[in-house]
Coordinates of C-alpha atoms and ligand atoms in Angstrom, one line a residue:
X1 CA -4.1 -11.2 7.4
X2 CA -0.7 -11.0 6.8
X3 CA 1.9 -10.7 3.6
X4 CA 5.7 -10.2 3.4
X5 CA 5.6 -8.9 -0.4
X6 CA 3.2 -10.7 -2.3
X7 CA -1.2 -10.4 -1.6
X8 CA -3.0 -12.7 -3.3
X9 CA -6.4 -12.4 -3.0
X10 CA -9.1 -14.4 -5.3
X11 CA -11.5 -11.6 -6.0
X12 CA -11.1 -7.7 -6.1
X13 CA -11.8 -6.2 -3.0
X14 CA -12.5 -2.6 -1.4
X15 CA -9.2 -1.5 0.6
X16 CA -9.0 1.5 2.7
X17 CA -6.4 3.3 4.3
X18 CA -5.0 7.2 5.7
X19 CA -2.2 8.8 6.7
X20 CA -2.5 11.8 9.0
X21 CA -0.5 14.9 7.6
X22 CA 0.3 15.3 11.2
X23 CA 3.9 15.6 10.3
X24 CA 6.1 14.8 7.7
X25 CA 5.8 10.8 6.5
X26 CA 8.5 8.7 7.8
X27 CA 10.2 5.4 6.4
X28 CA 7.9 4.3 9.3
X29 CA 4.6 4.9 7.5
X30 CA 6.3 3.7 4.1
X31 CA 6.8 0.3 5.5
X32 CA 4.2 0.0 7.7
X33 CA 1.4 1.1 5.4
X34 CA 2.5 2.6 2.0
X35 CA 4.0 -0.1 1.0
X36 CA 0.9 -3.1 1.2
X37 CA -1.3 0.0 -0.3
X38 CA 0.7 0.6 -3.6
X39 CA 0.6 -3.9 -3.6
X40 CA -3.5 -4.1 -2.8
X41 CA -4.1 -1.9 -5.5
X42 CA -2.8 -3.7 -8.3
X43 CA -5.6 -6.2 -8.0
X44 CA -8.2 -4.2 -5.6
X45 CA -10.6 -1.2 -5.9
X46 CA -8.7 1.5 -3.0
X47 CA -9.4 3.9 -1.7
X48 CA -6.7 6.4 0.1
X49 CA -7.1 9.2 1.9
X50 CA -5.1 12.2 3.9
X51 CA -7.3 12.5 6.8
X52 CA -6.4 16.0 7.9
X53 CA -9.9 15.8 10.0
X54 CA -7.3 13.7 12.5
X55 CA -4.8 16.2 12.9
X56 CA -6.4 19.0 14.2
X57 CA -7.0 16.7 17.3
X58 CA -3.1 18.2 18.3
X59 CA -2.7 21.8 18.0
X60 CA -1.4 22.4 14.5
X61 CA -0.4 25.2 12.8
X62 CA -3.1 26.3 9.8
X63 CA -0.3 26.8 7.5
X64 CA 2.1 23.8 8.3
X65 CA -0.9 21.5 7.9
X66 CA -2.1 22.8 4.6
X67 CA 1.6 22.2 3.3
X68 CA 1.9 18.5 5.4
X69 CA -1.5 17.7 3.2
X70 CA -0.2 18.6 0.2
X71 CA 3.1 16.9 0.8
X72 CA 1.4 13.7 1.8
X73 CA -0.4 13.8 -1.1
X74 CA 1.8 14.5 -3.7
X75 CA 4.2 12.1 -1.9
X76 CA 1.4 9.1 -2.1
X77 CA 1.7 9.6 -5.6
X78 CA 5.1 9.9 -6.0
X79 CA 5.6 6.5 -4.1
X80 CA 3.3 4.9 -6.5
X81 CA -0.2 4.9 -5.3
X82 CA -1.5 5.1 -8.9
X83 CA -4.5 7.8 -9.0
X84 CA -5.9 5.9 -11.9
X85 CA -6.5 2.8 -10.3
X86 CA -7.0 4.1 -6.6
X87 CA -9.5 6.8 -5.0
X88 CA -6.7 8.9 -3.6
X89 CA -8.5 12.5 -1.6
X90 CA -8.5 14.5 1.0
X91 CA -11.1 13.0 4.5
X92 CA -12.2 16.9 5.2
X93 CA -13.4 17.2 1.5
X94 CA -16.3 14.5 1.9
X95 CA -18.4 15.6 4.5
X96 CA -19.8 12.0 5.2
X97 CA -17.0 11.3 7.6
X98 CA -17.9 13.6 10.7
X99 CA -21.8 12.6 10.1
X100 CA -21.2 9.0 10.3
X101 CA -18.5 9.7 13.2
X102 CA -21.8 10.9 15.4
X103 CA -23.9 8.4 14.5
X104 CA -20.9 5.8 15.4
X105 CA -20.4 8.0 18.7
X106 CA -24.0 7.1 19.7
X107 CA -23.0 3.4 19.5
X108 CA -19.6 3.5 21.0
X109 CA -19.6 3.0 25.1
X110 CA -17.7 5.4 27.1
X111 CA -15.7 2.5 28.4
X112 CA -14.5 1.3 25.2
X113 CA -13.5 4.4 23.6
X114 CA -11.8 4.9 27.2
X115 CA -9.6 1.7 26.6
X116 CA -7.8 2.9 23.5
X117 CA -4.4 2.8 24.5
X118 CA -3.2 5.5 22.1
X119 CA -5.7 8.0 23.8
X120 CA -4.0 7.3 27.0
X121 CA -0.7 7.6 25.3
X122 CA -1.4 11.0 23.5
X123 CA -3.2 12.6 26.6
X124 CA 0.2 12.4 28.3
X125 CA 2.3 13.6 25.9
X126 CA -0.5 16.6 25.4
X127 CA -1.3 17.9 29.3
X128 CA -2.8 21.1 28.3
X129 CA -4.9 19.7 25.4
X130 CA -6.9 16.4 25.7
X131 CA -10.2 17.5 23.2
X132 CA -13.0 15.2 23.1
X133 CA -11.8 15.0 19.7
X134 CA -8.5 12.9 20.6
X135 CA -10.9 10.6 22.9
X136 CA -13.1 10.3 19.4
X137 CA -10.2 9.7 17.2
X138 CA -10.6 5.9 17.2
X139 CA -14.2 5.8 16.2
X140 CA -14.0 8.9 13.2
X141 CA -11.6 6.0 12.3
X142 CA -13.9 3.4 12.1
X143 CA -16.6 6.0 10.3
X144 CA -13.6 6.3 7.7
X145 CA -13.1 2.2 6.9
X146 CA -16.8 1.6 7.4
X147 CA -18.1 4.8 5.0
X148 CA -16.3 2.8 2.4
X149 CA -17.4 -1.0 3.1
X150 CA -13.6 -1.8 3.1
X151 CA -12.8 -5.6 3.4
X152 CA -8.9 -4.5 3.9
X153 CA -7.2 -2.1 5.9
X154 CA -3.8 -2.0 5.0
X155 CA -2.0 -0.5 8.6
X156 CA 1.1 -0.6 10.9
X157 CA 0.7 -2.4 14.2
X158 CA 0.0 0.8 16.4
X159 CA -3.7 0.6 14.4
X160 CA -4.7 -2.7 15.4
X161 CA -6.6 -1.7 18.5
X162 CA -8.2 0.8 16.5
X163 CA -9.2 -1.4 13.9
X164 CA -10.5 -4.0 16.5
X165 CA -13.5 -1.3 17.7
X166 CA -14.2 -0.6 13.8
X167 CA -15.2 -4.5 13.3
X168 CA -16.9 -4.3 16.9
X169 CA -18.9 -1.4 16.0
X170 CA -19.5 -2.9 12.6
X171 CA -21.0 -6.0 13.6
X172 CA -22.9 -4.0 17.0
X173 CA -24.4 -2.2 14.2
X174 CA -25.2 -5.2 11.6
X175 CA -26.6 -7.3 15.1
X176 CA -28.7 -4.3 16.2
X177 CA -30.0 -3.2 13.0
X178 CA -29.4 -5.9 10.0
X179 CA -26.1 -6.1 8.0
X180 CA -25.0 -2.7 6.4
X181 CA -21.5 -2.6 7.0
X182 CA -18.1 -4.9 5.8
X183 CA -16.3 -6.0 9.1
X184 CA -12.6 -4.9 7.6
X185 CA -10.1 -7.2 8.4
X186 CA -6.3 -5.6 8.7
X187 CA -3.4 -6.3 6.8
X188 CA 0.1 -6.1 8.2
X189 CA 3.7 -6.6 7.0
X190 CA 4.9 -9.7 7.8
X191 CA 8.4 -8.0 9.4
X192 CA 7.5 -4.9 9.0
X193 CA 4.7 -4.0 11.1
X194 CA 6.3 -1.6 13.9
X195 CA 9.4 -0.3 13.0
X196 CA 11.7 1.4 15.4
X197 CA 13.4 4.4 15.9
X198 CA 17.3 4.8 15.4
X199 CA 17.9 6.0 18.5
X200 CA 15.2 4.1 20.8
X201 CA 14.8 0.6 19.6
X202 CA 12.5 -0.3 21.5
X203 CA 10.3 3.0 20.6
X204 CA 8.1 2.7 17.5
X205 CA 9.5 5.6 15.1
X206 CA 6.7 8.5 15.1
X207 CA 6.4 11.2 13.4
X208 CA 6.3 14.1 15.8
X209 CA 7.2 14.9 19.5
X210 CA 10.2 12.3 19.5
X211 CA 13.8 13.0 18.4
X212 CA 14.4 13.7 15.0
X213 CA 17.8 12.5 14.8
X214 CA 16.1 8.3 15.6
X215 CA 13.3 9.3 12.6
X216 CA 13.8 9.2 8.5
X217 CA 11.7 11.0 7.0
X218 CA 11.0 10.1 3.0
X219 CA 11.8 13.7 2.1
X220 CA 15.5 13.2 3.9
X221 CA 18.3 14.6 2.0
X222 CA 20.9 11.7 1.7
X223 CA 23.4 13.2 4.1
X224 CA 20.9 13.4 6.6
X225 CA 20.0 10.1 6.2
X226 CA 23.5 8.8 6.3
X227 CA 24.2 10.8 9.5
X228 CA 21.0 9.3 10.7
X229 CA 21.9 5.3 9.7
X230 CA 25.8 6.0 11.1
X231 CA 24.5 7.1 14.8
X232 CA 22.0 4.7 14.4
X233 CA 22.1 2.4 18.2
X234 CA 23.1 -1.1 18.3
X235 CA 25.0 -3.1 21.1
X236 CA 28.4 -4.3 21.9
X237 CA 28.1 -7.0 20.3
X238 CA 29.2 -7.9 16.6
X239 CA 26.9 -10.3 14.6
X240 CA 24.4 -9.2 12.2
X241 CA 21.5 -11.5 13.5
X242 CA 17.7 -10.4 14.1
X243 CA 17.0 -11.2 17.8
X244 CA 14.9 -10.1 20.4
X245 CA 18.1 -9.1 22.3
X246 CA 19.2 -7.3 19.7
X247 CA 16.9 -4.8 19.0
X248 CA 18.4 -2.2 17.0
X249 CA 20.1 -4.6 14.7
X250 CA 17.0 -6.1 14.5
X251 CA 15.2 -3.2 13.4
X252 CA 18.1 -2.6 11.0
X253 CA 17.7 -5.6 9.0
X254 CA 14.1 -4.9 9.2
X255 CA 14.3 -1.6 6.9
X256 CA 17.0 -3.1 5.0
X257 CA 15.3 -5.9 4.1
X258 CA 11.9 -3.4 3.2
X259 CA 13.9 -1.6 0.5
X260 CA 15.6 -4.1 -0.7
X261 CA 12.8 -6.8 -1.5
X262 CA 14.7 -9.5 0.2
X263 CA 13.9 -11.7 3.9
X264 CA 15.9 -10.7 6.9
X265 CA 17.2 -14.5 6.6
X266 CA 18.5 -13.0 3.2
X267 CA 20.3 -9.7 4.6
X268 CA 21.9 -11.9 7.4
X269 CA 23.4 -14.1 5.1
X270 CA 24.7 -10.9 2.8
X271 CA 26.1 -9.2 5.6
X272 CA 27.5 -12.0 7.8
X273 CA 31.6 -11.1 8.7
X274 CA 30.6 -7.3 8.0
X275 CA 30.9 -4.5 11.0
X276 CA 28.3 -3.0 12.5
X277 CA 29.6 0.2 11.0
X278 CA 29.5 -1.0 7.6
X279 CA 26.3 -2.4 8.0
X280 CA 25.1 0.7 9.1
X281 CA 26.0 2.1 5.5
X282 CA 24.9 -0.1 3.6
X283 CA 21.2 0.7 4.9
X284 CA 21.9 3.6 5.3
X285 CA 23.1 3.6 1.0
X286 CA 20.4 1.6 0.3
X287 CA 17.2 3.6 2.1
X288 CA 19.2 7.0 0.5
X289 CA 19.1 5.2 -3.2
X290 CA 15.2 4.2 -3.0
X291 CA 14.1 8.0 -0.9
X292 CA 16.3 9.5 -3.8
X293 CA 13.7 8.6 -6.8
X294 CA 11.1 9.0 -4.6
X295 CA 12.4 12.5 -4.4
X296 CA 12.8 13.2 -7.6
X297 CA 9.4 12.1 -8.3
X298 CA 7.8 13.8 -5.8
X299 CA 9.5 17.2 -6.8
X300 CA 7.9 17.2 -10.2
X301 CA 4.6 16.6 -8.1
X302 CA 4.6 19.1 -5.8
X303 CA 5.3 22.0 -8.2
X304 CA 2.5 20.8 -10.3
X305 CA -0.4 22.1 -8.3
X306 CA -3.0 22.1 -11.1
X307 CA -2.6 18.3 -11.2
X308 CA -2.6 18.3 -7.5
X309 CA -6.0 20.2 -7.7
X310 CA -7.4 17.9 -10.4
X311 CA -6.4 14.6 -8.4
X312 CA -8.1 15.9 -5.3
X313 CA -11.3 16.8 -6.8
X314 CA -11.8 13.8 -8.7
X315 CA -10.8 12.0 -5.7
X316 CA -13.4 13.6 -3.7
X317 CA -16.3 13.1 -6.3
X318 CA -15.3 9.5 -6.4
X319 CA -15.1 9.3 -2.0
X320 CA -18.5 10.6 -2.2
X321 CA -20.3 9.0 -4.3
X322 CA -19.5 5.6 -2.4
X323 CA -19.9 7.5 1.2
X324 CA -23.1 8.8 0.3
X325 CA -24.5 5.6 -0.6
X326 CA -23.1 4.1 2.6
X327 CA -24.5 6.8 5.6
X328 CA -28.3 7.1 3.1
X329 CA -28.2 3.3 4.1
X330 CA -27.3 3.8 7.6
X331 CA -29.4 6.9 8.1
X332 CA -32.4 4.8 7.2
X333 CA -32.0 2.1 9.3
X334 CA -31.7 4.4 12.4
X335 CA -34.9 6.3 11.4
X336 CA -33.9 9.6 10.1
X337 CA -35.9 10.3 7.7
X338 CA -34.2 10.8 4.3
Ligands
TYM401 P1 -0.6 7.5 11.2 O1 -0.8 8.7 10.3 O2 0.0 7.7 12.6 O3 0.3 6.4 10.5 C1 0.0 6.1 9.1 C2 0.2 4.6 8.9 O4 1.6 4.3 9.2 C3 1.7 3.2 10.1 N1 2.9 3.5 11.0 C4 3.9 2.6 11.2 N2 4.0 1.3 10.7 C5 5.1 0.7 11.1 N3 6.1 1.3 11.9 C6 6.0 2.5 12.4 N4 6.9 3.1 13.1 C7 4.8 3.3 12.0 N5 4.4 4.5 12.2 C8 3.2 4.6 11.6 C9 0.4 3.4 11.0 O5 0.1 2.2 11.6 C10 -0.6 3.7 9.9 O6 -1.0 2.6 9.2 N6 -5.2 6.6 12.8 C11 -4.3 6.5 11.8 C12 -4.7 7.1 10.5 C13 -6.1 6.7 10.0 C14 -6.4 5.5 9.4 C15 -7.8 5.6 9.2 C16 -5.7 4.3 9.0 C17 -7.2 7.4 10.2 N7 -8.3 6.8 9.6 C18 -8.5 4.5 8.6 C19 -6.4 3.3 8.4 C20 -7.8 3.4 8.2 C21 -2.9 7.0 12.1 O7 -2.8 7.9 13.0 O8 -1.9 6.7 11.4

């Protein structure tokens, strides 16, 4: 499934999606994902979660991932995921999540799991630490969409493999067993779906490891974000036109488009005649303006930690009472006795 800025969908379904508080969130993640997950929920029943289970699959720092979780959180909310309307909490509060993980583990082949191209990805950037956990990463990924029965899975192009082996280990199950889980289907900005980094356009924009200098991250102060927009790459050429041969104008229009609400046929025609350099601004103003009242937002969040609390354990009671009912199924079917 795909949308620009507008989901219709006839009846309310269950969406699911996490961030990992790996790092800081980038304007990456906010196109990619954040921004179909605040428009599903106006007409959906969400759930969103940090999954801090799939950080600790890199080395991380005890302290810096407490604070990244708390960021995320708070910055979720400050973007406008709605905590009234969506199931917004923490993965490693409901236990259900590693317990379906094994039992997915004992229907995942070796060879499949092997396939995963982030795996191979991650095992070379991280020599000295490939954990059975990284290898496992894709299916406590599908224990997380399937706990919740999810229909939608609101993701950036990087997750689409992942997603695949969820619906294959969804409908393995359902054939082998009888049917007891949703096969989720993805949904994926239209233009937005793998955005680039400033310095490397043809490198998806991460969130760790690459340099800083190509990445915005949504808690950027404005002058680092202008400094980031101005040094931004491009190519010798001069018009403001998406094309595969133009990548980093491409990617450009892409996030200027994003924050503005408008197509990329749109930005071309507002920025045809203008220099690359003041093209570069105006993104640059315009991804500043819209991080700014995020900001501001987020601010008030952050220093708030009684409501932080209260959203997470609500959040959690609410995640597990749908998980619970999900894995009593599943453990009954497989012949645990329950
Ligand atoms: P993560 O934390 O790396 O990224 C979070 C979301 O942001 C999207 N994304 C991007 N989209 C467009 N352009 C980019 N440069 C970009 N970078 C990141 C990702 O595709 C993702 O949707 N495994 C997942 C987290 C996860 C999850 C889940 C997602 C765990 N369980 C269940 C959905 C459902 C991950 O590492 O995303």
């Amino acid at each position: 499934m795909e949308n620009t800025n507008t989901i219709t969908t006839t009846k309310q379904k269950r969406v699911f999606s996490g961030l990992k508080p790996t790092g800081q969130l980038t304007i990456g993640n906010y196109i990619g994902a954040i921004k179909n997950m605040i428009e599903l929920q106006k007409d959906n029943d969400c759930f969103y979660s940090v999954v801090d289970m799939h950080s600790i699959t890199i080395d991380i720092e005890p302290a810096i991932l407490r604070k990244n979780s708390l960021d995320m959180l708070a910055l979720f909310l400050a973007c406008g995921i709605n905590p009234d309307k969506s199931t917004v909490f923490i993965q490693s509060h409901v236990k259900e999540h590693a317990e379906l993980t094994w039992i997915l583990n004992c229907h995942t082949m070796m060879g499949e799991a092997r396939r995963m191209i982030q795996f191979r990805e991650k095992s070379k950037e991280n020599k000295q630490n490939v954990n059975v956990g990284l290898f496992d990463y894709p299916v406590l990924m599908a224990a997380d969409i399937l706990l919740y029965q999810a229909d939608l899975v609101p993701i950036g192009k990087d997750q689409k493999q992942h997603l695949e082996l969820a619906r294959n280990l969804a409908t393995r199950f359902n054939n082998k067993y009888s049917p007891t889980f949703t096969v989720p289907d993805g949904v994926f900005n239209k233009t937005g779906a793998k955005v680039f980094s400033l310095l490397e356009p043809k490198s998806k924009m991460g969130k760790t490891g690459d340099n800083p200098n190509g990445i915005v991250f949504l808690l950027d102060n404005k002058d680092d974000i202008m400094r980031k927009f101005k040094k931004c790459v491009t190519d010798s050429e001069t018009e403001i036109k998406a094309k595969t041969t133009k990548p980093g104008i491409s990617n450009l229009l892409t996030i200027y488009s994003q924050f503005k609400n408008v197509t990329i046929k749109e930005a071309e025609k507002e920025f045809a005649g203008f220099s690359y350099a003041d093209f570069k601004l105006s993104a640059g103003e315009c991804v500043a303006d819209f991080l700014g009242k995020i900001q501001k937002e987020y601010k008030r969040i952050i220093n708030d930690k009684a409501y932080l609390e209260s959203i997470m354990k609500t959040g959690a009671e609410k995640a597990r009472l749908s998980a619970y009912r999900t894995l009593d199924k599943v453990k009954k079917k497989i012949g645990f006795i329950v």
